PDB file of C-alpha atoms and ligand atoms in Angstrom:
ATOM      1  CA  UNK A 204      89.152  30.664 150.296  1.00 81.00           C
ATOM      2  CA  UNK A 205      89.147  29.927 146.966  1.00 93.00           C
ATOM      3  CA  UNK A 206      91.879  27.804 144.808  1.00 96.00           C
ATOM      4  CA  UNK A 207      93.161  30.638 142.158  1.00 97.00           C
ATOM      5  CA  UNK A 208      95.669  30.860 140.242  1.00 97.00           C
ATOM      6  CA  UNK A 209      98.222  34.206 139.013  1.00 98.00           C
ATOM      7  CA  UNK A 210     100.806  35.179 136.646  1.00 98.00           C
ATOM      8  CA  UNK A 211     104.321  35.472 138.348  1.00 98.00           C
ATOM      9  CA  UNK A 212     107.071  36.884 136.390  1.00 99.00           C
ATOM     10  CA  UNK A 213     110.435  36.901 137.293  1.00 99.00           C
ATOM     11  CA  UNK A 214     111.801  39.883 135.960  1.00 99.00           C
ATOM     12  CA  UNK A 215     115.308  40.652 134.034  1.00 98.00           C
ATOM     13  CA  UNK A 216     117.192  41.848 137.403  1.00 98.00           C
ATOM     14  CA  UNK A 217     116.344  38.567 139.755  1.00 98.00           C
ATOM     15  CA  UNK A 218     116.738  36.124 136.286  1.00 98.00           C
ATOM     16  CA  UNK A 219     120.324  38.136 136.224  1.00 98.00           C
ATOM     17  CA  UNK A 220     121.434  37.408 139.713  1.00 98.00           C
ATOM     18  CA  UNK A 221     120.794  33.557 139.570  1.00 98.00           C
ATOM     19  CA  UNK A 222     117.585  33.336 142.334  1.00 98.00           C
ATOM     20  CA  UNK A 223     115.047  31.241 140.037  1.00 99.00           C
ATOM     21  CA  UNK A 224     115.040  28.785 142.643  1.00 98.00           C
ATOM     22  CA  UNK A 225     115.565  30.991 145.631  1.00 98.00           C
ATOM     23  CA  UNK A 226     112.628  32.590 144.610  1.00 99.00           C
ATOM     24  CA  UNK A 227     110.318  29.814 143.455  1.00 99.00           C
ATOM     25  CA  UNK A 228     111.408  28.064 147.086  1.00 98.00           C
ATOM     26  CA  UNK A 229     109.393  30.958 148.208  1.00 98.00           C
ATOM     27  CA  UNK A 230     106.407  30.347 145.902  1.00 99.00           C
ATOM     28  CA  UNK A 231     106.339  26.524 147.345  1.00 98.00           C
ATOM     29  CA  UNK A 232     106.922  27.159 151.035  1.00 98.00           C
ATOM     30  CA  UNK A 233     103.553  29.290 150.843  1.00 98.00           C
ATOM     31  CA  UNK A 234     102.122  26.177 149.232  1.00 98.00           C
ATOM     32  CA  UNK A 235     101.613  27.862 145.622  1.00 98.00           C
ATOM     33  CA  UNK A 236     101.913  25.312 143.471  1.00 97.00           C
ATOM     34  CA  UNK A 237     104.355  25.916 139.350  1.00 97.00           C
ATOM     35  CA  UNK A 238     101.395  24.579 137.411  1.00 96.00           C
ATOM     36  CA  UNK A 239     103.392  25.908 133.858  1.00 96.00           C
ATOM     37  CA  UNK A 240     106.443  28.429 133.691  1.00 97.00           C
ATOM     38  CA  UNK A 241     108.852  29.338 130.491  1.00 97.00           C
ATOM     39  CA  UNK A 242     111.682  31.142 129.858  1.00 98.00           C
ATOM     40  CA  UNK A 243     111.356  34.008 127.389  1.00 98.00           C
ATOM     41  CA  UNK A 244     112.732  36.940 126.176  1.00 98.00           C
ATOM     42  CA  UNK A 245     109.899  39.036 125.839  1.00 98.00           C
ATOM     43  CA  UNK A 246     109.996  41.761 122.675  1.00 98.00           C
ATOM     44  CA  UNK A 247     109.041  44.859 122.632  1.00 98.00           C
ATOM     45  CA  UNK A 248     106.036  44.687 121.360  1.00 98.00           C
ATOM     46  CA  UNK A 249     105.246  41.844 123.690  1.00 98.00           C
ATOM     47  CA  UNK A 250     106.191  43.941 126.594  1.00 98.00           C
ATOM     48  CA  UNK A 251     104.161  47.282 125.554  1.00 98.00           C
ATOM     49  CA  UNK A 252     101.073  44.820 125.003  1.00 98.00           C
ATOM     50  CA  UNK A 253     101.558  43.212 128.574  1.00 98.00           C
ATOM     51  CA  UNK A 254     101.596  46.183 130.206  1.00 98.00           C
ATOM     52  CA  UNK A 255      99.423  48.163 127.792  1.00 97.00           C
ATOM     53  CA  UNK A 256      97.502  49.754 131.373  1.00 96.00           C
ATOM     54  CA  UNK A 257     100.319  51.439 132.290  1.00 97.00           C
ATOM     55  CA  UNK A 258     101.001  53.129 128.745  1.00 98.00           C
ATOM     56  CA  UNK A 259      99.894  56.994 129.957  1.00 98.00           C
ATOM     57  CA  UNK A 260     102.282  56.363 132.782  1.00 98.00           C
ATOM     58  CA  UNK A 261     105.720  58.165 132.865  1.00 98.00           C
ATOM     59  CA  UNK A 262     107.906  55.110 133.847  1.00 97.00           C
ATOM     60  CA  UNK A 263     106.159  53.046 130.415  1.00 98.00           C
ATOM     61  CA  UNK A 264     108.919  53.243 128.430  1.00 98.00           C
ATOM     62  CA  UNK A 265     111.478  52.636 131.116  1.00 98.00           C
ATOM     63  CA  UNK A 266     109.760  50.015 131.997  1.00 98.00           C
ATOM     64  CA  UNK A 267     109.517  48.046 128.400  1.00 98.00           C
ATOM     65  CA  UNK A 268     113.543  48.467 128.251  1.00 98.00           C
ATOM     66  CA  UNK A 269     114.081  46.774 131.582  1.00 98.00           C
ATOM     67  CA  UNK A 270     110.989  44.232 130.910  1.00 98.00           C
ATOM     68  CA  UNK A 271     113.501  43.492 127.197  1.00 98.00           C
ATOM     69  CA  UNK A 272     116.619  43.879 128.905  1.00 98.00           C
ATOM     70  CA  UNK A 273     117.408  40.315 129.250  1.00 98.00           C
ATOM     71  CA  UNK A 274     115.102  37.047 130.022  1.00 98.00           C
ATOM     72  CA  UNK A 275     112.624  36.920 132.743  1.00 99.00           C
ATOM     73  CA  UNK A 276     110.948  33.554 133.871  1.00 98.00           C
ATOM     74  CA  UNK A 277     107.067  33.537 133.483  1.00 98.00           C
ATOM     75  CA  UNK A 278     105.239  30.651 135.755  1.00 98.00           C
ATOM     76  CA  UNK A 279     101.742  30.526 136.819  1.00 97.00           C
ATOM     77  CA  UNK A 280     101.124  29.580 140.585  1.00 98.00           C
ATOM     78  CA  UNK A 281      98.136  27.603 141.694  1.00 97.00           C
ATOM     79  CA  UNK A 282      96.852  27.946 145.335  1.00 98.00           C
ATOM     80  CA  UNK A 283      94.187  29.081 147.832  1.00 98.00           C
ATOM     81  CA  UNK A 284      93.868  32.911 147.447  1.00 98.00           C
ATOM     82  CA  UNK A 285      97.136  32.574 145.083  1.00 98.00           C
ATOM     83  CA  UNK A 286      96.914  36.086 143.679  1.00 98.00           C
ATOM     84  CA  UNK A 287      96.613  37.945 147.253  1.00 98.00           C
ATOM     85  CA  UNK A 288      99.512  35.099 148.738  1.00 98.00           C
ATOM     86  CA  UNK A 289     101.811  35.959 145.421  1.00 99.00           C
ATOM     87  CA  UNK A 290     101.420  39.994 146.484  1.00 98.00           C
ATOM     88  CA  UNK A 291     102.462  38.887 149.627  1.00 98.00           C
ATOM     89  CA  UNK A 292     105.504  37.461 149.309  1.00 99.00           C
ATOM     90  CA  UNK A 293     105.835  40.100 146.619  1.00 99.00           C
ATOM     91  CA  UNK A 294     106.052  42.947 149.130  1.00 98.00           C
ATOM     92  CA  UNK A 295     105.021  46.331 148.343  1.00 98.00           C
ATOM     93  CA  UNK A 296     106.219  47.899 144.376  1.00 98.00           C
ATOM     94  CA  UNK A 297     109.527  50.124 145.807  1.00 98.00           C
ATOM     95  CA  UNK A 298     111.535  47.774 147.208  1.00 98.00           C
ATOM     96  CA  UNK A 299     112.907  50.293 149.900  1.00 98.00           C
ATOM     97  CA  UNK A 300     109.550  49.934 151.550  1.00 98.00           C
ATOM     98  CA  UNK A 301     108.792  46.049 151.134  1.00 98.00           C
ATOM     99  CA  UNK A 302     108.268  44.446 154.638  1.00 98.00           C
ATOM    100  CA  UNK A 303     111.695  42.370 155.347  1.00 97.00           C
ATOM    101  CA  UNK A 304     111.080  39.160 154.421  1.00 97.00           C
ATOM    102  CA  UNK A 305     109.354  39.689 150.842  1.00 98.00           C
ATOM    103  CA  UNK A 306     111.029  38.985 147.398  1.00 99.00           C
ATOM    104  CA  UNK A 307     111.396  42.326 146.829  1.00 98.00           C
ATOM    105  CA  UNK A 308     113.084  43.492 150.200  1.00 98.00           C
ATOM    106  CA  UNK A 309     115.226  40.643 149.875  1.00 98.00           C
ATOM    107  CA  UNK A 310     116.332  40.635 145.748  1.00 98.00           C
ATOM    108  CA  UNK A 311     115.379  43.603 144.398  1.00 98.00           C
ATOM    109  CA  UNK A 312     117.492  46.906 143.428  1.00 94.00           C
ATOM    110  CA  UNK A 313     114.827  49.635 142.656  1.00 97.00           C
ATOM    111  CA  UNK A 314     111.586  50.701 142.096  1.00 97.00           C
ATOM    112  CA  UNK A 315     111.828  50.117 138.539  1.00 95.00           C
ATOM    113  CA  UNK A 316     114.066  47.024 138.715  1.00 97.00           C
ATOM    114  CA  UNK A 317     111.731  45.252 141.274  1.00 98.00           C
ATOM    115  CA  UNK A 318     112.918  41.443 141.022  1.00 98.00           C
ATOM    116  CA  UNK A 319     108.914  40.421 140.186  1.00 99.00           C
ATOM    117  CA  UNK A 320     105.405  40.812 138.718  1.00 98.00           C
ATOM    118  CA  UNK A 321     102.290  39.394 140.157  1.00 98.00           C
ATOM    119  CA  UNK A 322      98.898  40.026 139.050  1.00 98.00           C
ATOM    120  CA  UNK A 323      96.745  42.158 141.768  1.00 98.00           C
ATOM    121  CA  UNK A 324      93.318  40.524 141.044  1.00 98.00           C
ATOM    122  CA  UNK A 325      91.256  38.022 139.687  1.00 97.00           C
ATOM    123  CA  UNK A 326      90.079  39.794 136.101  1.00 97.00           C
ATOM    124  CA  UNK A 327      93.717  40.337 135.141  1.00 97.00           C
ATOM    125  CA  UNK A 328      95.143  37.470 136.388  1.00 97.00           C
ATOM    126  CA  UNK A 329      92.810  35.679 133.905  1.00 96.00           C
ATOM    127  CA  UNK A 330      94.178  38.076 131.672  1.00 97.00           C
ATOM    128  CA  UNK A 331      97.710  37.372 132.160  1.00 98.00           C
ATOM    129  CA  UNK A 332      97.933  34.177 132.194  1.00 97.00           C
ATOM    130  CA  UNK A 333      95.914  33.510 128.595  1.00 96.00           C
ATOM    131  CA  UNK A 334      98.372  36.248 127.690  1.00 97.00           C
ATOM    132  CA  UNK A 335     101.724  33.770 128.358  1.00 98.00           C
ATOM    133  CA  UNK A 336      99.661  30.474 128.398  1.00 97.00           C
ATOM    134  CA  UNK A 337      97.015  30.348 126.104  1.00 95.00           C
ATOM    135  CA  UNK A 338      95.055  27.222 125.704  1.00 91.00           C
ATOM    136  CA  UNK A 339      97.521  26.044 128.900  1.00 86.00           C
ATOM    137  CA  UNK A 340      97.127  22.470 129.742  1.00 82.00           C
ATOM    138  CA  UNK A 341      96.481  21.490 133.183  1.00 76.00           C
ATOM    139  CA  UNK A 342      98.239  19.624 135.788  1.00 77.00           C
ATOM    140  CA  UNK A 343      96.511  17.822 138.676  1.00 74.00           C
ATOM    141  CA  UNK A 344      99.261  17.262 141.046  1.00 72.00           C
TER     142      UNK A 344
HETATM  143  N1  UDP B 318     107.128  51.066 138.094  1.00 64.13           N
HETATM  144  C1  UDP B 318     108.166  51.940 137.939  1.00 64.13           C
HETATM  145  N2  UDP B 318     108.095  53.170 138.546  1.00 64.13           N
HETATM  146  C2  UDP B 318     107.023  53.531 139.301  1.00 64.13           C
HETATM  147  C3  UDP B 318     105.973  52.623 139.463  1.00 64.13           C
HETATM  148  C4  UDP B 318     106.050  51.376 138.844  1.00 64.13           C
HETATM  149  O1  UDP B 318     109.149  51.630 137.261  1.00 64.13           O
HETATM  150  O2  UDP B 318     107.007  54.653 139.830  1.00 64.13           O
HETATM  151  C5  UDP B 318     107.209  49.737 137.435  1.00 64.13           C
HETATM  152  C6  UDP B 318     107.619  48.655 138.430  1.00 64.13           C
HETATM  153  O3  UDP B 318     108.488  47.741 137.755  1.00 64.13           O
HETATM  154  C7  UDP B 318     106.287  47.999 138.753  1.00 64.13           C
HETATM  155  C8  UDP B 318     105.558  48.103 137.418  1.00 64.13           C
HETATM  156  O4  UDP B 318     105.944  49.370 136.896  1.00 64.13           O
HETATM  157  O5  UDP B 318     106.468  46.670 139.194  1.00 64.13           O
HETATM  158  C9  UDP B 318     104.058  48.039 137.511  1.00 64.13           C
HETATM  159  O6  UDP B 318     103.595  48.995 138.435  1.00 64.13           O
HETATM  160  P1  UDP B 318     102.464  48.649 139.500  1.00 64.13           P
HETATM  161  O7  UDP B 318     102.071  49.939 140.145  1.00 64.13           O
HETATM  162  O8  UDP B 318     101.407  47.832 138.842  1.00 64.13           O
HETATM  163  O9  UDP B 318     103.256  47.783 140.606  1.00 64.13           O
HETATM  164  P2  UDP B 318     103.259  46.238 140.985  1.00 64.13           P
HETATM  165  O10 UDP B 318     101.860  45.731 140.764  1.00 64.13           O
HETATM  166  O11 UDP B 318     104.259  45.561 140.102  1.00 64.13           O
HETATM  167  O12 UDP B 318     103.673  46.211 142.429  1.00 64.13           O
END
């Protein structure tokens, strides 16, 4: 499989309840690699742009207040098949029926309060990552 690489963001809820580390222990035991990662309190306009697909949705607005609501912590992982590993350990979007064992069964609240972001495939994980990172320098390690 390929070596890829994905946005992860760790949203306003987790950043709140102190599991950075908890949750990037996760990231490394799956051997994903933290090849860049910031702290940043996104604005709104920043958040409406990031997740400009979901703007016809009916949780779009609900979502940019929680996205603003406090900081989140935005790394990019490195890794074979990162993006599909990063879902993985993501667990499924409503926390209430993430497999045991995922970030979201394990830290987050709600559907809408869901502890992390990952991108779902290759074109917008390109995407996101130029979106945080542009003109990111790179890390062998
Ligand atoms: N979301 C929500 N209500 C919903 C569906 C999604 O608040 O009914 C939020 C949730 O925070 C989710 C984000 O919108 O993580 C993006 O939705 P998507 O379906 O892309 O889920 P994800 O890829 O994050 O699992």
């Amino acid at each position: 499989m390929a070596i890829e690489r994905t946005l992860s963001i760790i949203k306003p809820d987790a950043v709140a309840k102190n599991v950075i580390g908890k949750i990037y222990d996760r990231f490394e035991q799956a051997g994903l690699k933290i090849i860049a990662s910031k702290m940043a309190h996104l604005s709104q306009s920043e958040a409406e742009q990031f997740y400009s697909v979901h703007k016809e949705r009916p949780f779009f607005k609900d979502l940019v207040s929680f996205m603003i609501s406090g900081p989140v912590m935005i790394q990019v992982l490195q890794g074979e098949g990162a993006i599909a590993k990063n879902r993985d350990l993501m667990g499924a979007t409503d926390p209430k029926k993430a497999e045991k064992g995922t970030i979201r069964a394990d830290f987050a609240d709600s559907i809408d309060a869901n502890a992390v972001h990952g991108s779902d495939a290759p074109e917008t994980a390109a995407v996101e990552v130029a979106f945080f990172f542009p003109g990111m320098q790179v890390f062998n390690r």
